[in-house]
Amino acid sequence: MPNWTKIQTSSFLESNARDRAIGLVDEGSFVELIGPFDRFCSPHLVTLGEAVEFDDGIVTGVGKIGQRPVFVISQEGRFIGGSVGEVGGAKMVGTIDQAIAFYDSLIAEFPELPDAQRPLVAISFETGGVRLHEANAGLLAHAEVMDAIQRARHKVPIVALIGSRIGCFGGMGFVAAATDAIIMSEFGRLGLTGPEVIEQEMGKDEFDSSNRALVYRTTGGRHKYVMGDCNFLVDDTVASFRAQLTELTLLPIAEFESLRRIGSEALVEKQLRGVALAVTIAPTDSRDVWRYAGNNDPIGLADGPIADFRKTVKRLVL
Amino acid sequence: MDTLLGKGREAVDLIVDPNSFAQDKVGSLAFTDATFGPGAVVGEAKLDGQLVTVIASDAEAFNEKFPVVYSGIIGMEEGYKMAQAVYASLAADAAKKPEQKRAIILVVDTPGNGPGKVEEIFGMNKATGAYQLALAEARLAGHPIVAMVVGRAISGAFLCHGLQADRILSLDAKFQTMIHVMPITSVSRIIKKDIEVLEELAKSNPVFAAGPTFFYQLGGVEELVSEIPAMREAIIKQVAEIRKAKAEGLNAVGPRGRGKLGQERGGRKVRPEVLARLNAEFAAVQARFRPQAN
């Protein structure tokens, strides 16, 4: 068992999935479900003659923050890019389903149960989306996760934490967008089509994936914060993510609605105002949008210390 | 007619009651701007006399505002427009009992989501996710949702325009229908596996083979339709079956129903074992996470 205190000061970016899962909840409270000892691995990887992992690259379990049960899903980018197939998908869906079922049974028994004692789901994303080795099964898994998220609405808040090396892309990019709240560090990245794919499909003029500054400017935490897609921009430590998550554990489910990006007709209308803006601004770079939002020095803003960024940045209002 | 690939509009007319499709109006929502999300065809129609919402991809449309959106690609405008059509359907039937809510028919022929820099700056993932959440909400509220694959059902676009349906039907492979994440040539390059190995495995393994027959084995496709004119009757039948199934429980259809079907057809066997074990393991430790007396 890794030292919980040591995990707290670790870089979130550098932390593996299990350390993140353990470190996000109270010390000693994490219980892994479907861990490596259950030896569930992907039968499709075996068919392909590929190495397997007995947790299939995703840590799932439950812990506590204060008195709030926190169901944790944590993806491991070092195993096939954190991609999701049949087993990983089932672990994700199963965890969210358990949180919902637990909520239902608790409320049936304790109708007045305080918010701070109701289940919450925390998902630490590090993934490129569908595991191509399990292509079609991966697609079906993604659909099930989205279904589970909709079933959790107005019952169990789901918080996305994005600050790991691979970021959150592909099908998991819209899964994250569908959650109730998103916490990111500046090193986290969130998008749909990865920069390499855009470059491959549309050419280097559209997106130069070797330009790291451009990549981070487009899908990184700072940009997502300006856009309102990231609700909370935190420092790159496990403790910082945990602190923000802890604040969220105090909120009633109704207050999570104002943190959402999508999930209602009104939110779609709001996002469409953003799309109309995309036509008006016709940005060749996200800095064009930052400038429109009222930031006069987008270059300095992108490169300065994160604490200064949080203090001075003007976020886009739609 | 040897294929409906690229012919989403024609497919709509072949499915609904003759001359009944009224484009650009769903419930009280009217889409008056022809340049808004042209790749998404939305409207109302009658199907066997019943009012339905229709959402189709139009491969012949080109979105002049977003150059990466053509040939049926679902861009930001298209994704949100489709979501709006679903929310308008929910609103129109809000007062109706679940068993009386209108069906939503998705006509699927789309090669992907918009892959561009502007799309990533503004969040293509949100548009894709918004449409899925709307469909999931409508499905769980009682609307029967049938997805009819008439052409391409590929990757993220199929995830938002198809995979949240109650049931998915597909024209046979002989009609050039495609269902996959990406071409096997791309898969080969990305996972660094010889294409010959993949092509050999693809002959029998449903997981990464392309095509409706293999997706059927995984439980992804409920029914393969062997003749184009038979689409209409197949959809009408599925709407009735979905209503019956939903009356008994929401897990019999939709993504969960496909999970069960995938198990029955032998394409996805480990998934139910994982779910059952997770259930048991949480039950064993649940006591420590229950509320403590203060």
XYZ file of C-alpha atoms in Angstrom:
612
model
C 0.000 0.000 0.000
C 1.546 3.295 -1.103
C 1.954 6.009 1.461
C -1.156 8.179 1.276
C 0.620 11.264 2.585
C 3.340 10.919 -0.012
C 0.747 10.564 -2.752
C -0.801 13.893 -1.737
C 2.242 15.947 -2.706
C 2.851 13.972 -5.883
C 2.318 15.427 -9.302
C -1.112 14.404 -10.561
C 0.358 14.325 -14.058
C 2.927 11.744 -13.009
C 0.717 9.648 -10.733
C -0.464 6.241 -11.805
C -4.122 5.290 -11.792
C -4.059 3.417 -8.487
C -2.253 6.193 -6.618
C -4.746 8.712 -7.934
C -7.655 6.530 -6.839
C -6.201 6.047 -3.356
C -5.116 9.661 -2.966
C -8.398 11.266 -3.964
C -10.336 9.765 -1.068
C -9.692 9.799 2.679
C -6.646 7.929 3.897
C -7.271 4.224 4.291
C -10.842 4.382 2.991
C -10.309 3.130 -0.557
C -11.525 -0.377 -1.372
C -10.693 -1.566 -4.867
C -13.469 -3.452 -6.677
C -12.601 -5.823 -9.532
C -8.935 -5.390 -8.762
C -6.023 -7.337 -10.238
C -6.663 -10.367 -8.025
C -9.937 -10.942 -9.837
C -7.843 -11.358 -12.978
C -10.390 -9.975 -15.416
C -8.555 -9.210 -18.604
C -9.650 -8.636 -22.144
C -10.292 -11.827 -24.117
C -9.820 -9.811 -27.299
C -6.248 -8.909 -26.407
C -5.547 -12.591 -25.883
C -6.920 -13.322 -29.343
C -4.526 -10.754 -30.771
C -1.570 -12.148 -28.861
C -1.173 -8.938 -26.881
C -0.030 -8.589 -23.279
C -2.861 -8.183 -20.782
C -3.283 -6.433 -17.439
C -5.410 -7.992 -14.750
C -7.132 -4.702 -14.045
C -7.370 -4.032 -17.784
C -5.861 -0.588 -17.250
C -8.617 0.838 -15.100
C -8.856 1.047 -11.315
C -12.353 1.038 -9.853
C -13.516 1.091 -6.283
C -15.102 3.080 -3.517
C -13.766 5.274 -0.732
C -14.936 8.138 1.438
C -14.423 11.854 1.600
C -15.743 12.885 4.977
C -18.962 10.919 5.212
C -19.628 10.926 1.488
C -19.155 7.596 -0.308
C -17.061 8.291 -3.404
C -17.095 5.727 -6.199
C -13.812 6.063 -8.058
C -12.884 5.246 -11.643
C -9.258 5.893 -12.564
C -7.748 5.213 -15.981
C -4.165 4.144 -16.583
C -2.550 5.715 -19.627
C 0.434 3.415 -19.531
C -1.695 0.439 -20.540
C -2.708 0.796 -24.198
C -3.198 4.515 -23.792
C -5.908 4.087 -21.173
C -8.259 3.032 -23.937
C -11.585 1.394 -23.191
C -12.824 -2.005 -24.310
C -15.244 -4.648 -23.071
C -13.803 -5.166 -19.584
C -12.837 -1.557 -18.888
C -16.228 -0.419 -20.099
C -17.990 -2.894 -17.834
C -15.927 -1.697 -14.858
C -16.895 1.908 -15.553
C -20.575 1.154 -16.098
C -20.727 -1.217 -13.160
C -19.209 1.378 -10.836
C -21.669 4.088 -11.851
C -24.548 1.608 -11.614
C -23.496 0.644 -8.087
C -23.412 4.296 -7.079
C -26.941 4.800 -8.419
C -28.265 1.614 -6.797
C -26.626 2.590 -3.503
C -28.203 6.048 -3.734
C -31.623 4.522 -4.427
C -31.412 2.141 -1.477
C -30.098 4.802 0.918
C -32.808 7.302 -0.013
C -35.481 4.649 0.341
C -34.256 3.992 3.864
C -33.222 7.545 4.840
C -35.310 10.052 2.864
C -33.703 12.975 4.711
C -30.124 11.787 4.238
C -27.822 14.852 4.174
C -26.133 15.665 0.853
C -22.704 15.085 2.337
C -23.592 11.437 2.943
C -24.949 10.617 -0.501
C -22.878 8.781 -3.121
C -20.759 10.664 -5.642
C -18.692 9.376 -8.578
C -15.198 10.657 -9.379
C -13.636 9.737 -12.725
C -9.933 10.347 -13.247
C -9.608 10.250 -17.030
C -6.473 9.269 -18.896
C -7.551 7.852 -22.209
C -7.605 7.984 -25.974
C -11.129 6.569 -26.091
C -12.063 3.354 -27.879
C -9.482 0.590 -27.588
C -8.873 -0.245 -31.229
C -7.960 -3.817 -30.363
C -11.571 -4.177 -29.259
C -12.989 -1.682 -31.700
C -16.661 -2.546 -31.912
C -16.862 -3.762 -28.320
C -15.251 -0.467 -27.319
C -17.940 1.494 -29.145
C -20.680 -0.421 -27.365
C -18.927 0.149 -24.034
C -18.878 3.904 -24.586
C -22.607 3.917 -25.306
C -23.258 2.109 -22.032
C -21.203 4.619 -20.067
C -23.207 7.516 -21.554
C -26.420 5.698 -20.687
C -25.194 5.267 -17.103
C -24.343 8.965 -16.860
C -27.859 9.921 -17.935
C -29.341 7.498 -15.377
C -27.258 9.136 -12.657
C -28.694 12.580 -13.464
C -30.294 14.348 -10.507
C -29.245 11.527 -8.200
C -25.498 10.942 -8.126
C -23.130 13.749 -9.160
C -20.304 12.655 -11.434
C -17.062 14.631 -11.329
C -14.393 14.415 -14.028
C -10.747 14.937 -13.065
C -8.388 15.541 -15.970
C -4.710 16.163 -15.442
C -2.926 13.058 -16.620
C -0.370 12.668 -19.353
C -2.525 11.329 -22.156
C -5.449 13.627 -21.507
C -9.021 12.689 -22.334
C -9.794 12.127 -25.995
C -11.889 10.145 -28.430
C -15.184 8.801 -27.163
C -14.158 9.488 -23.582
C -13.883 13.159 -24.566
C -17.654 13.375 -24.834
C -18.108 11.179 -21.778
C -16.178 13.774 -19.770
C -18.223 16.590 -21.316
C -21.373 14.794 -20.140
C -20.333 14.753 -16.470
C -21.610 17.209 -13.877
C -18.336 18.979 -13.085
C -14.830 19.033 -14.543
C -11.646 19.671 -12.575
C -8.471 20.156 -14.614
C -4.866 21.161 -14.154
C -3.160 23.174 -16.859
C -1.497 19.953 -18.018
C -4.779 18.146 -18.537
C -6.138 18.032 -22.082
C -9.705 17.455 -23.174
C -10.991 17.071 -26.695
C -12.602 14.731 -29.171
C -10.294 14.231 -32.108
C -6.668 13.994 -31.067
C -4.207 16.392 -32.723
C -2.442 13.564 -34.555
C -5.697 12.439 -36.134
C -6.657 15.953 -37.215
C -3.233 16.417 -38.770
C -3.511 13.063 -40.506
C -7.005 13.743 -41.826
C -6.858 17.461 -42.573
C -3.168 18.183 -42.986
C -0.497 20.005 -41.019
C -1.863 23.413 -42.005
C -5.032 22.615 -40.071
C -3.248 21.303 -36.992
C 0.452 20.746 -36.413
C 0.504 18.040 -33.753
C 4.234 18.489 -33.147
C 3.580 22.039 -31.943
C 3.112 21.305 -28.253
C 2.275 24.879 -27.326
C -0.496 24.845 -29.926
C -1.795 21.514 -28.649
C -2.020 22.770 -25.083
C -3.493 26.088 -26.186
C -6.264 24.243 -27.975
C -7.262 21.462 -25.600
C -5.304 22.187 -22.419
C -6.702 23.154 -19.048
C -6.155 26.896 -19.453
C -8.133 27.070 -22.667
C -10.887 24.836 -21.315
C -11.127 27.131 -18.294
C -11.522 30.198 -20.514
C -14.224 28.372 -22.481
C -16.097 27.379 -19.340
C -15.653 23.708 -20.202
C -13.392 23.228 -17.194
C -15.144 24.339 -14.013
C -12.103 24.373 -11.734
C -8.462 24.821 -12.674
C -6.182 23.446 -9.967
C -2.475 22.937 -9.327
C -0.780 19.779 -10.495
C -0.836 17.802 -7.249
C -3.059 15.010 -6.029
C -3.807 17.136 -2.962
C -5.081 20.006 -5.122
C -7.427 17.784 -7.097
C -8.566 16.169 -3.855
C -9.179 19.567 -2.225
C -11.398 20.693 -5.086
C -13.211 17.352 -5.131
C -13.737 17.680 -1.384
C -15.396 21.080 -1.875
C -17.725 19.488 -4.392
C -18.690 16.731 -1.970
C -20.476 19.391 0.078
C -22.806 20.423 -2.756
C -26.363 19.141 -3.136
C -27.099 17.520 -6.482
C -29.251 20.468 -7.591
C -26.264 22.804 -7.442
C -24.342 20.642 -9.871
C -26.767 21.639 -12.637
C -25.202 25.083 -12.921
C -21.795 23.487 -13.451
C -22.874 21.417 -16.464
C -21.886 22.128 -20.071
C -24.509 19.945 -21.767
C -27.510 17.859 -20.754
C -30.513 20.087 -21.349
C -32.193 22.089 -24.068
C -31.111 25.351 -22.430
C -27.484 24.241 -22.323
C -27.618 23.309 -26.013
C -28.886 26.808 -26.801
C -26.046 28.254 -24.779
C -23.471 26.127 -26.584
C -24.967 27.148 -29.925
C -24.189 30.755 -29.038
C -20.589 29.551 -28.820
C -20.833 27.920 -32.231
C -22.198 31.152 -33.702
C -19.213 32.886 -32.152
C -16.910 30.404 -33.858
C -18.343 31.564 -37.170
C -18.001 35.244 -36.245
C -14.465 35.068 -34.878
C -13.249 32.372 -37.283
C -10.308 31.685 -34.978
C -7.068 30.386 -36.412
C -5.910 29.908 -32.837
C -7.559 29.755 -29.425
C -5.814 33.030 -28.561
C -8.320 34.723 -30.861
C -11.073 33.499 -28.563
C -9.180 34.476 -25.415
C -8.794 37.976 -26.829
C -12.501 38.130 -27.645
C -13.276 37.125 -24.043
C -11.469 40.277 -22.892
C -7.920 39.059 -22.327
C -5.641 41.649 -23.878
C -2.442 39.669 -23.602
C -3.297 36.055 -24.469
C 0.339 35.168 -25.074
C 1.459 36.341 -21.654
C -1.583 34.719 -20.117
C -0.755 31.346 -21.618
C 2.844 31.365 -20.412
C 2.643 33.012 -16.996
C 2.303 31.223 -13.636
C -0.949 29.375 -13.104
C -1.777 31.327 -9.945
C -1.563 34.591 -11.897
C -3.644 33.055 -14.652
C -6.453 32.141 -12.282
C -6.415 35.615 -10.780
C -6.476 37.631 -13.979
C -8.087 35.536 -16.684
C -11.422 36.590 -18.163
C -13.618 33.673 -19.071
C -15.864 33.570 -22.112
C -19.468 34.448 -21.342
C -22.079 32.918 -23.636
C -31.424 0.131 -55.992
C -28.117 -1.379 -54.909
C -27.276 0.938 -52.015
C -28.575 3.801 -49.907
C -25.075 4.963 -49.028
C -25.023 8.730 -49.410
C -28.806 8.819 -49.813
C -30.125 9.656 -46.377
C -33.009 11.733 -47.703
C -34.174 8.987 -50.031
C -34.031 6.546 -47.153
C -36.363 8.760 -45.117
C -38.936 8.779 -47.906
C -38.727 4.994 -48.210
C -39.394 4.563 -44.496
C -42.170 6.989 -43.584
C -45.762 7.119 -44.845
C -45.847 8.568 -48.378
C -45.580 12.368 -48.550
C -45.795 12.655 -44.777
C -42.318 13.993 -43.996
C -42.400 17.625 -42.867
C -38.832 18.819 -42.662
C -37.486 21.434 -40.242
C -40.259 21.307 -37.693
C -40.373 19.198 -34.528
C -43.063 19.890 -31.961
C -43.125 23.645 -31.460
C -39.554 24.102 -32.686
C -39.070 25.362 -36.231
C -35.670 25.381 -37.918
C -35.881 28.375 -40.203
C -32.225 28.841 -41.171
C -31.354 26.555 -44.086
C -27.641 27.178 -43.510
C -27.791 25.895 -39.928
C -26.462 22.347 -39.614
C -27.359 21.361 -43.190
C -25.890 17.900 -42.692
C -28.674 17.105 -40.222
C -32.149 16.515 -41.654
C -34.768 16.743 -38.919
C -38.543 16.832 -38.974
C -41.766 14.996 -38.310
C -43.574 12.344 -40.303
C -46.204 9.653 -40.012
C -45.117 6.057 -39.693
C -47.965 3.581 -40.024
C -50.237 6.490 -39.189
C -48.367 7.486 -36.019
C -46.482 10.768 -35.598
C -42.715 10.291 -35.345
C -39.631 12.469 -35.224
C -37.078 11.764 -37.948
C -33.372 12.570 -37.663
C -31.168 11.755 -40.644
C -27.701 12.507 -41.960
C -27.479 14.174 -45.352
C -24.327 13.174 -47.205
C -25.054 15.616 -50.013
C -24.990 18.667 -47.756
C -21.944 20.833 -47.143
C -21.657 23.171 -44.176
C -20.131 26.330 -45.619
C -19.269 27.673 -42.184
C -17.270 24.620 -41.146
C -15.309 23.190 -44.099
C -14.592 19.862 -42.385
C -18.326 19.140 -42.327
C -19.450 17.418 -45.529
C -20.494 13.976 -46.792
C -22.622 13.256 -43.730
C -20.026 14.283 -41.156
C -21.657 15.462 -37.940
C -20.247 18.857 -37.043
C -20.966 21.099 -34.079
C -24.054 22.643 -35.650
C -25.335 19.254 -36.773
C -24.799 17.638 -33.361
C -26.592 20.416 -31.509
C -29.371 20.583 -34.116
C -30.034 16.881 -33.709
C -30.054 17.340 -29.927
C -32.566 20.177 -30.291
C -34.846 17.921 -32.328
C -34.762 15.347 -29.533
C -35.449 17.899 -26.799
C -38.326 19.301 -28.889
C -39.767 15.781 -29.098
C -39.489 15.379 -25.336
C -41.229 18.717 -24.825
C -44.000 17.997 -27.331
C -44.889 14.718 -25.635
C -44.074 15.694 -22.061
C -47.674 15.292 -20.929
C -48.149 11.918 -22.593
C -47.805 8.574 -20.855
C -44.550 6.728 -21.622
C -46.334 4.234 -23.864
C -47.819 7.054 -25.928
C -44.685 9.080 -26.551
C -43.738 9.364 -30.204
C -41.051 7.202 -31.740
C -37.801 8.786 -32.876
C -36.313 7.329 -36.050
C -32.598 7.823 -36.686
C -31.463 7.296 -40.266
C -27.749 6.612 -40.090
C -25.213 7.331 -42.796
C -22.325 9.242 -41.280
C -18.559 8.791 -41.524
C -17.558 10.691 -38.400
C -17.538 13.815 -36.276
C -16.001 17.047 -37.517
C -12.193 16.773 -37.217
C -10.876 20.305 -37.126
C -9.004 22.896 -35.115
C -12.026 25.177 -34.678
C -14.002 22.128 -33.610
C -11.474 21.379 -30.890
C -11.207 25.025 -29.800
C -14.974 25.225 -29.281
C -15.508 21.648 -28.137
C -16.787 19.144 -30.709
C -16.976 16.687 -27.818
C -19.782 18.754 -26.285
C -21.922 18.689 -29.420
C -21.483 14.947 -29.722
C -22.176 14.409 -26.035
C -25.200 16.731 -26.022
C -26.978 14.693 -28.685
C -26.280 11.450 -26.809
C -27.567 12.781 -23.500
C -30.727 14.023 -25.207
C -31.341 10.634 -26.831
C -30.649 8.782 -23.574
C -33.097 11.071 -21.781
C -35.782 10.518 -24.413
C -35.240 6.756 -24.426
C -35.472 6.549 -20.633
C -38.601 8.731 -20.716
C -40.365 6.184 -22.904
C -39.856 7.298 -26.508
C -39.112 4.267 -28.704
C -35.913 5.054 -30.590
C -34.918 3.029 -33.641
C -31.672 3.579 -35.524
C -31.660 2.388 -39.134
C -28.171 2.069 -40.612
C -28.458 2.676 -44.351
C -24.853 3.600 -45.114
C -21.901 4.416 -42.871
C -22.098 4.052 -39.104
C -18.635 5.008 -38.028
C -16.979 5.687 -34.703
C -17.872 8.772 -32.694
C -20.591 9.813 -35.113
C -22.313 6.436 -34.764
C -21.946 6.776 -31.011
C -24.038 9.934 -31.093
C -26.319 9.097 -34.029
C -27.304 5.496 -33.392
C -25.803 3.862 -30.371
C -28.156 5.492 -27.852
C -31.175 4.039 -29.667
C -33.371 1.350 -28.158
C -32.742 -0.925 -31.121
C -30.407 -0.711 -34.090
C -31.222 -2.157 -37.494
C -28.916 -2.306 -40.464
C -29.207 -3.037 -44.126
C -27.153 -6.076 -45.080
C -23.506 -5.714 -46.021
C -24.455 -6.280 -49.662
C -25.841 -2.741 -49.614
C -22.381 -1.397 -48.745
C -23.272 -0.629 -45.145
C -20.308 -0.137 -42.825
C -20.163 -0.317 -39.068
C -16.777 0.177 -37.442
C -14.488 2.499 -35.528
C -12.075 3.044 -38.374
C -10.777 1.176 -41.417
C -8.655 -1.873 -40.680
C -5.733 -0.197 -42.454
C -5.790 2.548 -39.837
C -6.267 0.097 -36.984
C -3.257 -1.843 -38.247
C -1.052 1.223 -38.246
C -2.141 2.497 -34.855
C -1.979 -0.742 -32.878
C 1.081 -1.887 -34.861
C -0.321 -5.213 -35.932
C 0.248 -6.720 -39.370
C -2.723 -6.007 -41.582
C -2.682 -9.610 -42.825
C -3.102 -10.832 -39.250
C -6.013 -8.468 -38.692
C -7.657 -9.335 -41.976
C -7.445 -13.019 -41.170
C -8.884 -12.505 -37.680
C -11.544 -10.199 -39.088
C -13.007 -13.099 -41.012
C -14.298 -14.608 -37.797
C -13.831 -12.240 -34.871
C -16.722 -9.794 -34.455
C -14.818 -7.389 -32.253
C -12.799 -5.561 -34.860
C -14.199 -6.837 -38.108
C -16.015 -4.184 -40.081
C -19.574 -4.766 -41.127
C -23.100 -5.162 -39.851
C -22.898 -8.957 -39.625
C -20.169 -8.801 -37.013
C -21.812 -5.988 -35.110
C -24.879 -8.202 -35.022
C -22.875 -10.871 -33.169
C -21.817 -8.357 -30.544
C -25.460 -7.497 -29.936
C -24.996 -4.130 -31.585
C -27.465 -4.774 -34.386
C -30.854 -6.195 -33.436
C -31.881 -7.156 -36.932
C -30.297 -7.232 -40.369
C -32.618 -6.099 -43.145
C -32.047 -7.986 -46.376
C -34.098 -5.862 -48.771
C -34.366 -2.099 -48.969
C -38.186 -2.017 -49.124
C -38.295 -4.161 -45.974
C -36.799 -1.369 -43.862
C -40.144 0.256 -43.258
C -41.909 -2.843 -41.936
C -38.887 -3.763 -39.831
C -38.900 -0.350 -38.167
C -42.655 -0.430 -37.552
C -42.302 -3.849 -35.947
C -39.404 -2.728 -33.769
C -41.294 0.318 -32.501
C -44.105 -1.959 -31.324
C -41.677 -4.426 -29.741
C -39.792 -1.658 -27.984
C -42.984 -0.286 -26.458
C -43.805 -3.738 -25.161
C -40.294 -4.318 -23.819
C -40.107 -0.919 -22.108
C -43.373 -1.560 -20.335
C -41.536 -4.349 -18.536
C -38.271 -2.545 -17.838
C -35.763 -0.111 -19.240
C -32.855 -2.568 -19.297
C -34.356 -4.808 -21.967
C -33.543 -2.318 -24.718
C -30.948 0.369 -25.338
C -27.243 -0.040 -24.587
C -28.016 -2.441 -21.691
C -30.270 -4.548 -23.864
C -27.491 -4.785 -26.426
C -25.202 -5.988 -23.664
C -27.529 -8.909 -22.960
C -27.940 -9.609 -26.654
C -24.169 -9.563 -27.115
C -23.845 -12.176 -24.418
C -26.569 -14.375 -25.923
C -24.946 -14.213 -29.345
C -21.539 -15.051 -27.921
C -19.834 -11.818 -28.883
C -19.375 -10.252 -25.442
C -19.121 -12.827 -22.678
C -16.868 -11.264 -20.068
C -18.888 -8.078 -19.583
C -21.712 -9.697 -17.557
C -19.186 -11.496 -15.368
C -17.448 -8.240 -14.520
C -20.754 -6.570 -13.671
C -21.881 -9.440 -11.455
C -18.566 -9.628 -9.602
C -18.457 -5.887 -9.014
C -21.964 -6.076 -7.624
C -20.978 -8.850 -5.225
C -17.767 -7.149 -4.117
C -19.507 -3.899 -3.296
C -22.244 -5.754 -1.428
C -19.534 -7.322 0.726
C -18.136 -3.938 1.835
C -21.256 -1.789 1.647
C -21.700 -1.615 5.423
C -18.646 0.599 5.883
C -19.986 3.162 3.424
C -23.461 3.429 4.872
C -24.393 6.453 6.951
C -23.091 6.331 10.514
C -25.302 7.464 13.362
C -24.198 10.923 14.542
